[in-house]
Amino acid sequence: MTILHFIGKVLWRCELALVYTSVLATIAIMGLTSADALSRYLLNRPITGAYEITEKYLMVAAIFLGLSYAYRGGVFIRVTFLVDRLPRPLKLLANYLAHLVSLLFCLITLVATSQQALRGLRDDTTLSALPLLVGPAYCLVALGFFALTILMLIDFTRIRSGRSYLFREEAPPA
């Protein structure tokens, strides 16, 4: 078992935990929004902080914790009408370049979101309706991009063989 295979297996288990958390956040959004609407219109008593919890925590978790799972599924949009017409060596070079640009974007975003998360954790800002700190929500974004960046680093070794998740044939072309 190679080190990349081991890291990939650990990452897969972490990905499952992240995607299940993302699904639970989506279910919580639906439940909290429905309960808030029912409470607001039937009882004339909205749930305090429901909108802010949904906005600051649940939506962030639902979107960013599923990034690496979406990448593994090949659902990122790509435009292929030029690359498909290139000869094999140039197509491979274009794939490496596209992967490097995507990886660079992920690294830059990971660094920026990590810095924001650290600033948020040092800050005592709370939600306006509840005494709930906002800082931990920023960690969810950094966590999602961290998992995506690690997966893209591992996936870089799969480009030559044509098994990269970024260039899957069943991925939806634009």
Tab-separated table of N, CA and C in Angstrom:
chain	number	residue	atom	x	y	z
A	1	MET	N	0.849	-1.177	0.000
A	1	MET	CA	0.000	0.000	0.000
A	1	MET	C	0.903	1.251	0.000
A	2	THR	N	0.737	2.093	-0.993
A	2	THR	CA	1.541	3.303	-1.073
A	2	THR	C	0.977	4.365	-0.142
A	3	ILE	N	1.803	5.364	0.106
A	3	ILE	CA	1.377	6.453	0.993
A	3	ILE	C	0.206	7.225	0.377
A	4	LEU	N	0.226	7.411	-0.962
A	4	LEU	CA	-0.886	8.106	-1.615
A	4	LEU	C	-2.179	7.304	-1.513
A	5	HIS	N	-2.067	5.989	-1.625
A	5	HIS	CA	-3.255	5.135	-1.494
A	5	HIS	C	-3.825	5.230	-0.079
A	6	PHE	N	-2.945	5.221	0.918
A	6	PHE	CA	-3.374	5.336	2.310
A	6	PHE	C	-4.034	6.694	2.562
A	7	ILE	N	-3.404	7.760	2.078
A	7	ILE	CA	-3.975	9.106	2.251
A	7	ILE	C	-5.326	9.187	1.531
A	8	GLY	N	-5.391	8.587	0.349
A	8	GLY	CA	-6.650	8.588	-0.396
A	8	GLY	C	-7.761	7.870	0.352
A	9	LYS	N	-7.429	6.770	1.001
A	9	LYS	CA	-8.428	6.007	1.764
A	9	LYS	C	-8.895	6.804	2.987
A	10	VAL	N	-7.950	7.433	3.683
A	10	VAL	CA	-8.310	8.261	4.838
A	10	VAL	C	-9.150	9.445	4.383
A	11	LEU	N	-8.737	10.052	3.272
A	11	LEU	CA	-9.491	11.192	2.745
A	11	LEU	C	-10.908	10.772	2.358
A	12	TRP	N	-11.073	9.581	1.784
A	12	TRP	CA	-12.401	9.094	1.405
A	12	TRP	C	-13.298	8.991	2.630
A	13	ARG	N	-12.756	8.485	3.728
A	13	ARG	CA	-13.567	8.381	4.956
A	13	ARG	C	-13.906	9.767	5.507
A	14	CYS	N	-12.941	10.672	5.463
A	14	CYS	CA	-13.202	12.046	5.904
A	14	CYS	C	-14.233	12.710	4.994
A	15	GLU	N	-14.119	12.446	3.697
A	15	GLU	CA	-15.083	12.984	2.740
A	15	GLU	C	-16.500	12.523	3.044
A	16	LEU	N	-16.637	11.255	3.374
A	16	LEU	CA	-17.963	10.745	3.719
A	16	LEU	C	-18.526	11.452	4.947
A	17	ALA	N	-17.677	11.673	5.944
A	17	ALA	CA	-18.126	12.404	7.132
A	17	ALA	C	-18.544	13.823	6.749
A	18	LEU	N	-17.768	14.470	5.879
A	18	LEU	CA	-18.103	15.828	5.461
A	18	LEU	C	-19.395	15.868	4.651
A	19	VAL	N	-19.564	14.912	3.741
A	19	VAL	CA	-20.766	14.932	2.908
A	19	VAL	C	-22.003	14.582	3.734
A	20	TYR	N	-21.878	13.686	4.702
A	20	TYR	CA	-23.015	13.400	5.573
A	20	TYR	C	-23.361	14.616	6.427
A	21	THR	N	-22.358	15.336	6.876
A	21	THR	CA	-22.603	16.574	7.615
A	21	THR	C	-23.289	17.592	6.715
A	22	SER	N	-22.869	17.652	5.460
A	22	SER	CA	-23.492	18.551	4.493
A	22	SER	C	-24.959	18.186	4.264
A	23	VAL	N	-25.237	16.909	4.159
A	23	VAL	CA	-26.621	16.454	3.980
A	23	VAL	C	-27.452	16.784	5.219
A	24	LEU	N	-26.882	16.549	6.396
A	24	LEU	CA	-27.604	16.893	7.631
A	24	LEU	C	-27.872	18.392	7.720
A	25	ALA	N	-26.918	19.196	7.264
A	25	ALA	CA	-27.123	20.647	7.264
A	25	ALA	C	-28.258	21.025	6.321
A	26	THR	N	-28.332	20.351	5.175
A	26	THR	CA	-29.414	20.623	4.227
A	26	THR	C	-30.768	20.243	4.828
A	27	ILE	N	-30.815	19.101	5.491
A	27	ILE	CA	-32.055	18.679	6.155
A	27	ILE	C	-32.426	19.669	7.255
A	28	ALA	N	-31.424	20.132	8.002
A	28	ALA	CA	-31.680	21.115	9.059
A	28	ALA	C	-32.189	22.428	8.480
A	29	ILE	N	-31.663	22.837	7.324
A	29	ILE	CA	-32.156	24.054	6.666
A	29	ILE	C	-33.638	23.905	6.348
A	30	MET	N	-33.984	22.777	5.756
A	30	MET	CA	-35.392	22.561	5.393
A	30	MET	C	-36.274	22.527	6.635
A	31	GLY	N	-35.833	21.811	7.656
A	31	GLY	CA	-36.637	21.714	8.878
A	31	GLY	C	-36.771	23.036	9.599
A	32	LEU	N	-35.650	23.745	9.757
A	32	LEU	CA	-35.677	25.021	10.475
A	32	LEU	C	-36.482	26.068	9.718
A	33	THR	N	-36.318	26.115	8.397
A	33	THR	CA	-37.072	27.088	7.601
A	33	THR	C	-38.563	26.784	7.634
A	34	SER	N	-38.919	25.515	7.535
A	34	SER	CA	-40.342	25.138	7.598
A	34	SER	C	-40.925	25.432	8.978
A	35	ALA	N	-40.187	25.070	10.023
A	35	ALA	CA	-40.665	25.334	11.385
A	35	ALA	C	-40.802	26.831	11.634
A	36	ASP	N	-39.856	27.604	11.116
A	36	ASP	CA	-39.917	29.061	11.296
A	36	ASP	C	-41.127	29.636	10.560
A	37	ALA	N	-41.363	29.167	9.338
A	37	ALA	CA	-42.513	29.664	8.577
A	37	ALA	C	-43.823	29.291	9.261
A	38	LEU	N	-43.938	28.039	9.713
A	38	LEU	CA	-45.157	27.618	10.412
A	38	LEU	C	-45.352	28.403	11.706
A	39	SER	N	-44.290	28.563	12.450
A	39	SER	CA	-44.367	29.300	13.706
A	39	SER	C	-44.711	30.765	13.463
A	40	ARG	N	-44.140	31.314	12.418
A	40	ARG	CA	-44.372	32.727	12.108
A	40	ARG	C	-45.820	32.976	11.688
A	41	TYR	N	-46.356	32.121	10.813
A	41	TYR	CA	-47.674	32.399	10.251
A	41	TYR	C	-48.825	31.781	11.038
A	42	LEU	N	-48.580	30.678	11.729
A	42	LEU	CA	-49.665	30.072	12.498
A	42	LEU	C	-49.724	30.601	13.928
A	43	LEU	N	-48.566	30.779	14.535
A	43	LEU	CA	-48.521	31.201	15.933
A	43	LEU	C	-48.108	32.656	16.122
A	44	ASN	N	-47.735	33.305	15.014
A	44	ASN	CA	-47.261	34.687	15.049
A	44	ASN	C	-46.028	34.837	15.952
A	45	ARG	N	-45.200	33.782	16.012
A	45	ARG	CA	-43.979	33.793	16.824
A	45	ARG	C	-42.855	33.148	16.014
A	46	PRO	N	-42.061	33.944	15.309
A	46	PRO	CA	-40.956	33.360	14.541
A	46	PRO	C	-39.887	32.776	15.466
A	47	ILE	N	-39.126	31.844	14.962
A	47	ILE	CA	-38.023	31.252	15.730
A	47	ILE	C	-36.860	32.229	15.726
A	48	THR	N	-36.454	32.637	16.903
A	48	THR	CA	-35.379	33.611	17.040
A	48	THR	C	-34.061	33.047	16.492
A	49	GLY	N	-33.466	33.790	15.565
A	49	GLY	CA	-32.167	33.419	15.020
A	49	GLY	C	-32.197	32.371	13.926
A	50	ALA	N	-33.377	31.944	13.501
A	50	ALA	CA	-33.461	30.890	12.484
A	50	ALA	C	-32.793	31.311	11.180
A	51	TYR	N	-33.049	32.534	10.756
A	51	TYR	CA	-32.463	33.018	9.504
A	51	TYR	C	-30.939	33.095	9.612
A	52	GLU	N	-30.444	33.612	10.716
A	52	GLU	CA	-28.992	33.767	10.880
A	52	GLU	C	-28.274	32.424	11.005
A	53	ILE	N	-28.858	31.491	11.712
A	53	ILE	CA	-28.249	30.159	11.823
A	53	ILE	C	-28.204	29.492	10.455
A	54	THR	N	-29.287	29.638	9.705
A	54	THR	CA	-29.320	29.076	8.355
A	54	THR	C	-28.272	29.743	7.473
A	55	GLU	N	-28.192	31.055	7.546
A	55	GLU	CA	-27.285	31.817	6.687
A	55	GLU	C	-25.816	31.615	7.054
A	56	LYS	N	-25.492	31.682	8.325
A	56	LYS	CA	-24.084	31.676	8.754
A	56	LYS	C	-23.501	30.283	8.934
A	57	TYR	N	-24.310	29.310	9.287
A	57	TYR	CA	-23.780	27.975	9.565
A	57	TYR	C	-24.271	26.911	8.588
A	58	LEU	N	-25.583	26.749	8.495
A	58	LEU	CA	-26.128	25.612	7.766
A	58	LEU	C	-25.875	25.686	6.264
A	59	MET	N	-26.069	26.853	5.651
A	59	MET	CA	-25.820	26.967	4.212
A	59	MET	C	-24.337	26.823	3.895
A	60	VAL	N	-23.496	27.365	4.735
A	60	VAL	CA	-22.048	27.245	4.539
A	60	VAL	C	-21.648	25.778	4.610
A	61	ALA	N	-22.162	25.058	5.591
A	61	ALA	CA	-21.850	23.632	5.725
A	61	ALA	C	-22.393	22.842	4.542
A	62	ALA	N	-23.605	23.146	4.133
A	62	ALA	CA	-24.225	22.402	3.034
A	62	ALA	C	-23.448	22.554	1.734
A	63	ILE	N	-22.880	23.706	1.501
A	63	ILE	CA	-22.179	23.951	0.244
A	63	ILE	C	-20.713	23.528	0.309
A	64	PHE	N	-19.976	24.023	1.272
A	64	PHE	CA	-18.524	23.862	1.245
A	64	PHE	C	-18.041	22.500	1.738
A	65	LEU	N	-18.792	21.846	2.592
A	65	LEU	CA	-18.345	20.535	3.059
A	65	LEU	C	-18.498	19.456	1.991
A	66	GLY	N	-19.247	19.736	0.954
A	66	GLY	CA	-19.419	18.775	-0.127
A	66	GLY	C	-18.534	19.022	-1.342
A	67	LEU	N	-17.597	19.966	-1.254
A	67	LEU	CA	-16.761	20.294	-2.415
A	67	LEU	C	-15.952	19.106	-2.922
A	68	SER	N	-15.261	18.422	-2.050
A	68	SER	CA	-14.406	17.323	-2.503
A	68	SER	C	-15.237	16.157	-3.032
A	69	TYR	N	-16.400	15.932	-2.453
A	69	TYR	CA	-17.279	14.875	-2.935
A	69	TYR	C	-17.778	15.214	-4.340
A	70	ALA	N	-18.120	16.465	-4.561
A	70	ALA	CA	-18.560	16.905	-5.887
A	70	ALA	C	-17.421	16.773	-6.900
A	71	TYR	N	-16.211	17.114	-6.481
A	71	TYR	CA	-15.051	16.977	-7.365
A	71	TYR	C	-14.841	15.514	-7.735
A	72	ARG	N	-14.913	14.648	-6.752
A	72	ARG	CA	-14.724	13.209	-7.003
A	72	ARG	C	-15.810	12.680	-7.948
A	73	GLY	N	-16.986	13.254	-7.889
A	73	GLY	CA	-18.074	12.840	-8.767
A	73	GLY	C	-17.966	13.402	-10.171
A	74	GLY	N	-17.012	14.298	-10.397
A	74	GLY	CA	-16.809	14.860	-11.729
A	74	GLY	C	-17.877	15.841	-12.152
A	75	VAL	N	-18.456	16.564	-11.210
A	75	VAL	CA	-19.562	17.451	-11.555
A	75	VAL	C	-19.151	18.921	-11.708
A	76	PHE	N	-17.861	19.202	-11.661
A	76	PHE	CA	-17.430	20.575	-11.882
A	76	PHE	C	-17.545	20.882	-13.377
A	77	ILE	N	-17.962	22.066	-13.689
A	77	ILE	CA	-18.174	22.465	-15.077
A	77	ILE	C	-16.826	22.655	-15.765
A	78	ARG	N	-16.756	22.189	-16.996
A	78	ARG	CA	-15.544	22.386	-17.795
A	78	ARG	C	-15.958	22.606	-19.237
A	79	VAL	N	-15.146	23.356	-19.947
A	79	VAL	CA	-15.396	23.638	-21.351
A	79	VAL	C	-14.342	22.877	-22.150
A	80	THR	N	-14.787	21.969	-23.005
A	80	THR	CA	-13.853	21.038	-23.650
A	80	THR	C	-13.816	21.116	-25.171
A	81	PHE	N	-14.550	22.025	-25.780
A	81	PHE	CA	-14.642	21.989	-27.246
A	81	PHE	C	-13.311	22.249	-27.928
A	82	LEU	N	-12.364	22.952	-27.325
A	82	LEU	CA	-11.044	23.143	-27.928
A	82	LEU	C	-10.103	21.990	-27.598
A	83	VAL	N	-10.084	21.574	-26.341
A	83	VAL	CA	-9.164	20.525	-25.897
A	83	VAL	C	-9.483	19.197	-26.566
A	84	ASP	N	-10.736	18.915	-26.819
A	84	ASP	CA	-11.124	17.655	-27.456
A	84	ASP	C	-10.557	17.513	-28.865
A	85	ARG	N	-10.228	18.623	-29.514
A	85	ARG	CA	-9.726	18.584	-30.883
A	85	ARG	C	-8.194	18.556	-30.960
A	86	LEU	N	-7.533	18.621	-29.813
A	86	LEU	CA	-6.068	18.606	-29.795
A	86	LEU	C	-5.531	17.189	-29.934
A	87	PRO	N	-4.311	17.055	-30.493
A	87	PRO	CA	-3.673	15.727	-30.486
A	87	PRO	C	-3.351	15.311	-29.054
A	88	ARG	N	-3.181	14.016	-28.842
A	88	ARG	CA	-2.998	13.439	-27.498
A	88	ARG	C	-1.928	14.153	-26.660
A	89	PRO	N	-0.715	14.415	-27.165
A	89	PRO	CA	0.294	15.071	-26.317
A	89	PRO	C	-0.106	16.484	-25.880
A	90	LEU	N	-0.707	17.231	-26.797
A	90	LEU	CA	-1.137	18.588	-26.441
A	90	LEU	C	-2.342	18.556	-25.494
A	91	LYS	N	-3.205	17.576	-25.689
A	91	LYS	CA	-4.353	17.427	-24.796
A	91	LYS	C	-3.873	17.112	-23.379
A	92	LEU	N	-2.886	16.249	-23.263
A	92	LEU	CA	-2.324	15.912	-21.957
A	92	LEU	C	-1.693	17.139	-21.307
A	93	LEU	N	-0.970	17.922	-22.099
A	93	LEU	CA	-0.367	19.159	-21.588
A	93	LEU	C	-1.444	20.142	-21.127
A	94	ALA	N	-2.499	20.267	-21.917
A	94	ALA	CA	-3.610	21.151	-21.540
A	94	ALA	C	-4.279	20.675	-20.259
A	95	ASN	N	-4.423	19.358	-20.105
A	95	ASN	CA	-5.023	18.813	-18.887
A	95	ASN	C	-4.155	19.103	-17.668
A	96	TYR	N	-2.832	18.929	-17.815
A	96	TYR	CA	-1.931	19.255	-16.713
A	96	TYR	C	-2.016	20.737	-16.352
A	97	LEU	N	-2.042	21.586	-17.373
A	97	LEU	CA	-2.130	23.030	-17.132
A	97	LEU	C	-3.447	23.404	-16.453
A	98	ALA	N	-4.554	22.826	-16.938
A	98	ALA	CA	-5.859	23.111	-16.332
A	98	ALA	C	-5.902	22.638	-14.878
A	99	HIS	N	-5.315	21.480	-14.640
A	99	HIS	CA	-5.291	20.956	-13.275
A	99	HIS	C	-4.430	21.841	-12.373
A	100	LEU	N	-3.291	22.297	-12.872
A	100	LEU	CA	-2.427	23.178	-12.074
A	100	LEU	C	-3.112	24.504	-11.758
A	101	VAL	N	-3.807	25.066	-12.734
A	101	VAL	CA	-4.531	26.322	-12.496
A	101	VAL	C	-5.630	26.106	-11.458
A	102	SER	N	-6.363	25.004	-11.588
A	102	SER	CA	-7.422	24.693	-10.619
A	102	SER	C	-6.838	24.475	-9.228
A	103	LEU	N	-5.720	23.773	-9.169
A	103	LEU	CA	-5.061	23.520	-7.891
A	103	LEU	C	-4.546	24.820	-7.279
A	104	LEU	N	-3.988	25.682	-8.094
A	104	LEU	CA	-3.518	26.980	-7.603
A	104	LEU	C	-4.675	27.799	-7.040
A	105	PHE	N	-5.804	27.792	-7.736
A	105	PHE	CA	-6.994	28.487	-7.247
A	105	PHE	C	-7.418	27.929	-5.890
A	106	CYS	N	-7.409	26.604	-5.765
A	106	CYS	CA	-7.791	25.967	-4.493
A	106	CYS	C	-6.830	26.343	-3.381
A	107	LEU	N	-5.536	26.341	-3.684
A	107	LEU	CA	-4.538	26.696	-2.663
A	107	LEU	C	-4.698	28.135	-2.203
A	108	ILE	N	-4.893	29.036	-3.153
A	108	ILE	CA	-5.078	30.453	-2.799
A	108	ILE	C	-6.341	30.624	-1.959
A	109	THR	N	-7.412	29.964	-2.368
A	109	THR	CA	-8.666	30.054	-1.619
A	109	THR	C	-8.528	29.412	-0.241
A	110	LEU	N	-7.806	28.301	-0.165
A	110	LEU	CA	-7.575	27.649	1.122
A	110	LEU	C	-6.813	28.560	2.075
A	111	VAL	N	-5.771	29.194	1.589
A	111	VAL	CA	-4.992	30.105	2.433
A	111	VAL	C	-5.851	31.281	2.885
A	112	ALA	N	-6.597	31.875	1.947
A	112	ALA	CA	-7.439	33.025	2.290
A	112	ALA	C	-8.532	32.659	3.290
A	113	THR	N	-9.188	31.513	3.084
A	113	THR	CA	-10.266	31.128	3.995
A	113	THR	C	-9.706	30.693	5.355
A	114	SER	N	-8.517	30.130	5.367
A	114	SER	CA	-7.897	29.769	6.643
A	114	SER	C	-7.534	31.016	7.441
A	115	GLN	N	-7.003	32.015	6.752
A	115	GLN	CA	-6.689	33.273	7.436
A	115	GLN	C	-7.951	33.930	7.975
A	116	GLN	N	-9.018	33.897	7.180
A	116	GLN	CA	-10.294	34.458	7.637
A	116	GLN	C	-10.841	33.679	8.825
A	117	ALA	N	-10.690	32.359	8.799
A	117	ALA	CA	-11.166	31.531	9.912
A	117	ALA	C	-10.386	31.854	11.187
A	118	LEU	N	-9.082	32.011	11.067
A	118	LEU	CA	-8.272	32.361	12.255
A	118	LEU	C	-8.663	33.728	12.804
A	119	ARG	N	-8.892	34.697	11.904
A	119	ARG	CA	-9.357	36.013	12.364
A	119	ARG	C	-10.718	35.896	13.026
A	120	GLY	N	-11.594	35.092	12.439
A	120	GLY	CA	-12.939	34.915	12.995
A	120	GLY	C	-12.926	34.244	14.353
A	121	LEU	N	-12.010	33.301	14.545
A	121	LEU	CA	-11.924	32.616	15.838
A	121	LEU	C	-11.374	33.536	16.933
A	122	ARG	N	-10.541	34.492	16.545
A	122	ARG	CA	-10.007	35.454	17.532
A	122	ARG	C	-11.023	36.542	17.867
A	123	ASP	N	-12.004	36.709	17.002
A	123	ASP	CA	-13.013	37.751	17.163
A	123	ASP	C	-14.165	37.229	18.019
A	124	ASP	N	-14.797	38.102	18.761
A	124	ASP	CA	-15.924	37.714	19.613
A	124	ASP	C	-17.267	38.099	19.007
A	125	THR	N	-17.322	38.237	17.694
A	125	THR	CA	-18.569	38.610	17.039
A	125	THR	C	-19.580	37.472	17.150
A	126	THR	N	-20.791	37.843	17.519
A	126	THR	CA	-21.860	36.855	17.656
A	126	THR	C	-22.991	37.190	16.684
A	127	LEU	N	-23.904	36.260	16.533
A	127	LEU	CA	-25.103	36.523	15.751
A	127	LEU	C	-25.887	37.623	16.446
A	128	SER	N	-26.645	38.388	15.680
A	128	SER	CA	-27.358	39.511	16.296
A	128	SER	C	-28.513	39.039	17.179
A	129	ALA	N	-29.121	37.912	16.852
A	129	ALA	CA	-30.276	37.448	17.610
A	129	ALA	C	-29.912	36.470	18.724
A	130	LEU	N	-28.775	35.788	18.603
A	130	LEU	CA	-28.367	34.782	19.582
A	130	LEU	C	-26.907	34.988	19.978
A	131	PRO	N	-26.535	34.581	21.174
A	131	PRO	CA	-25.128	34.710	21.581
A	131	PRO	C	-24.278	33.538	21.052
A	132	LEU	N	-24.297	33.366	19.741
A	132	LEU	CA	-23.566	32.290	19.087
A	132	LEU	C	-22.439	32.911	18.264
A	133	LEU	N	-21.194	32.476	18.511
A	133	LEU	CA	-20.043	33.044	17.803
A	133	LEU	C	-20.118	32.747	16.309
A	134	VAL	N	-19.712	33.714	15.492
A	134	VAL	CA	-19.718	33.578	14.045
A	134	VAL	C	-18.425	32.922	13.557
A	135	GLY	N	-17.345	33.068	14.290
A	135	GLY	CA	-16.032	32.580	13.879
A	135	GLY	C	-15.962	31.127	13.449
A	136	PRO	N	-16.564	30.192	14.183
A	136	PRO	CA	-16.481	28.790	13.766
A	136	PRO	C	-17.090	28.499	12.386
A	137	ALA	N	-18.009	29.322	11.940
A	137	ALA	CA	-18.598	29.115	10.614
A	137	ALA	C	-17.551	29.277	9.522
A	138	TYR	N	-16.580	30.167	9.731
A	138	TYR	CA	-15.525	30.367	8.742
A	138	TYR	C	-14.651	29.118	8.607
A	139	CYS	N	-14.540	28.347	9.654
A	139	CYS	CA	-13.738	27.119	9.606
A	139	CYS	C	-14.338	26.091	8.660
A	140	LEU	N	-15.650	26.126	8.480
A	140	LEU	CA	-16.299	25.182	7.586
A	140	LEU	C	-15.850	25.381	6.135
A	141	VAL	N	-15.680	26.634	5.738
A	141	VAL	CA	-15.218	26.932	4.379
A	141	VAL	C	-13.795	26.430	4.189
A	142	ALA	N	-12.930	26.738	5.145
A	142	ALA	CA	-11.532	26.298	5.054
A	142	ALA	C	-11.443	24.771	5.060
A	143	LEU	N	-12.262	24.121	5.851
A	143	LEU	CA	-12.262	22.659	5.911
A	143	LEU	C	-12.664	22.054	4.567
A	144	GLY	N	-13.674	22.612	3.944
A	144	GLY	CA	-14.101	22.133	2.632
A	144	GLY	C	-13.019	22.305	1.578
A	145	PHE	N	-12.361	23.457	1.562
A	145	PHE	CA	-11.291	23.686	0.597
A	145	PHE	C	-10.046	22.867	0.926
A	146	PHE	N	-9.816	22.568	2.187
A	146	PHE	CA	-8.689	21.716	2.548
A	146	PHE	C	-8.874	20.313	1.975
A	147	ALA	N	-10.066	19.749	2.146
A	147	ALA	CA	-10.343	18.416	1.604
A	147	ALA	C	-10.245	18.415	0.084
A	148	LEU	N	-10.743	19.470	-0.562
A	148	LEU	CA	-10.671	19.563	-2.017
A	148	LEU	C	-9.225	19.669	-2.492
A	149	THR	N	-8.417	20.464	-1.812
A	149	THR	CA	-7.020	20.642	-2.200
A	149	THR	C	-6.244	19.338	-2.060
A	150	ILE	N	-6.440	18.618	-0.974
A	150	ILE	CA	-5.752	17.331	-0.786
A	150	ILE	C	-6.162	16.350	-1.882
A	151	LEU	N	-7.449	16.295	-2.188
A	151	LEU	CA	-7.919	15.396	-3.236
A	151	LEU	C	-7.331	15.785	-4.588
A	152	MET	N	-7.247	17.071	-4.870
A	152	MET	CA	-6.669	17.509	-6.143
A	152	MET	C	-5.179	17.195	-6.219
A	153	LEU	N	-4.481	17.292	-5.099
A	153	LEU	CA	-3.063	16.926	-5.088
A	153	LEU	C	-2.884	15.438	-5.400
A	154	ILE	N	-3.697	14.616	-4.808
A	154	ILE	CA	-3.628	13.175	-5.080
A	154	ILE	C	-4.051	12.894	-6.525
A	155	ASP	N	-5.055	13.597	-6.986
A	155	ASP	CA	-5.585	13.388	-8.328
A	155	ASP	C	-4.598	13.806	-9.414
A	156	PHE	N	-3.659	14.668	-9.075
A	156	PHE	CA	-2.668	15.129	-10.053
A	156	PHE	C	-1.887	13.948	-10.631
A	157	THR	N	-1.661	12.928	-9.822
A	157	THR	CA	-0.915	11.754	-10.283
A	157	THR	C	-1.727	10.895	-11.245
A	158	ARG	N	-2.999	11.139	-11.355
A	158	ARG	CA	-3.881	10.316	-12.186
A	158	ARG	C	-4.147	10.924	-13.562
A	159	ILE	N	-3.581	12.085	-13.861
A	159	ILE	CA	-3.872	12.759	-15.125
A	159	ILE	C	-3.334	11.961	-16.311
A	160	ARG	N	-2.087	11.530	-16.236
A	160	ARG	CA	-1.448	10.826	-17.352
A	160	ARG	C	-2.239	9.572	-17.741
A	161	SER	N	-2.753	8.860	-16.753
A	161	SER	CA	-3.487	7.625	-17.050
A	161	SER	C	-4.914	7.905	-17.531
A	162	GLY	N	-5.346	9.165	-17.487
A	162	GLY	CA	-6.700	9.517	-17.928
A	162	GLY	C	-7.776	9.219	-16.904
A	163	ARG	N	-7.367	8.990	-15.639
A	163	ARG	CA	-8.339	8.652	-14.601
A	163	ARG	C	-8.612	9.814	-13.649
A	164	SER	N	-8.162	11.005	-14.003
A	164	SER	CA	-8.364	12.169	-13.142
A	164	SER	C	-9.849	12.486	-13.020
A	165	TYR	N	-10.275	12.825	-11.814
A	165	TYR	CA	-11.676	13.184	-11.581
A	165	TYR	C	-12.059	14.457	-12.326
A	166	LEU	N	-11.080	15.333	-12.548
A	166	LEU	CA	-11.358	16.604	-13.212
A	166	LEU	C	-11.704	16.409	-14.687
A	167	PHE	N	-11.204	15.335	-15.282
A	167	PHE	CA	-11.395	15.129	-16.718
A	167	PHE	C	-12.189	13.865	-17.029
A	168	ARG	N	-13.053	13.476	-16.145
A	168	ARG	CA	-13.878	12.279	-16.375
A	168	ARG	C	-14.784	12.502	-17.575
A	169	GLU	N	-14.950	11.470	-18.361
A	169	GLU	CA	-15.792	11.578	-19.562
A	169	GLU	C	-17.268	11.762	-19.216
A	170	GLU	N	-17.690	11.185	-18.102
A	170	GLU	CA	-19.102	11.324	-17.738
A	170	GLU	C	-19.401	12.644	-17.045
A	171	ALA	N	-18.347	13.461	-16.841
A	171	ALA	CA	-18.556	14.778	-16.257
A	171	ALA	C	-19.322	15.636	-17.283
A	172	PRO	N	-20.184	16.510	-16.804
A	172	PRO	CA	-21.004	17.305	-17.725
A	172	PRO	C	-20.175	18.384	-18.432
A	173	PRO	N	-19.968	18.282	-19.742
A	173	PRO	CA	-19.244	19.338	-20.459
A	173	PRO	C	-20.153	20.533	-20.691
A	174	ALA	N	-19.569	21.683	-20.919
A	174	ALA	CA	-20.365	22.889	-21.186
A	174	ALA	C	-20.461	23.120	-22.676
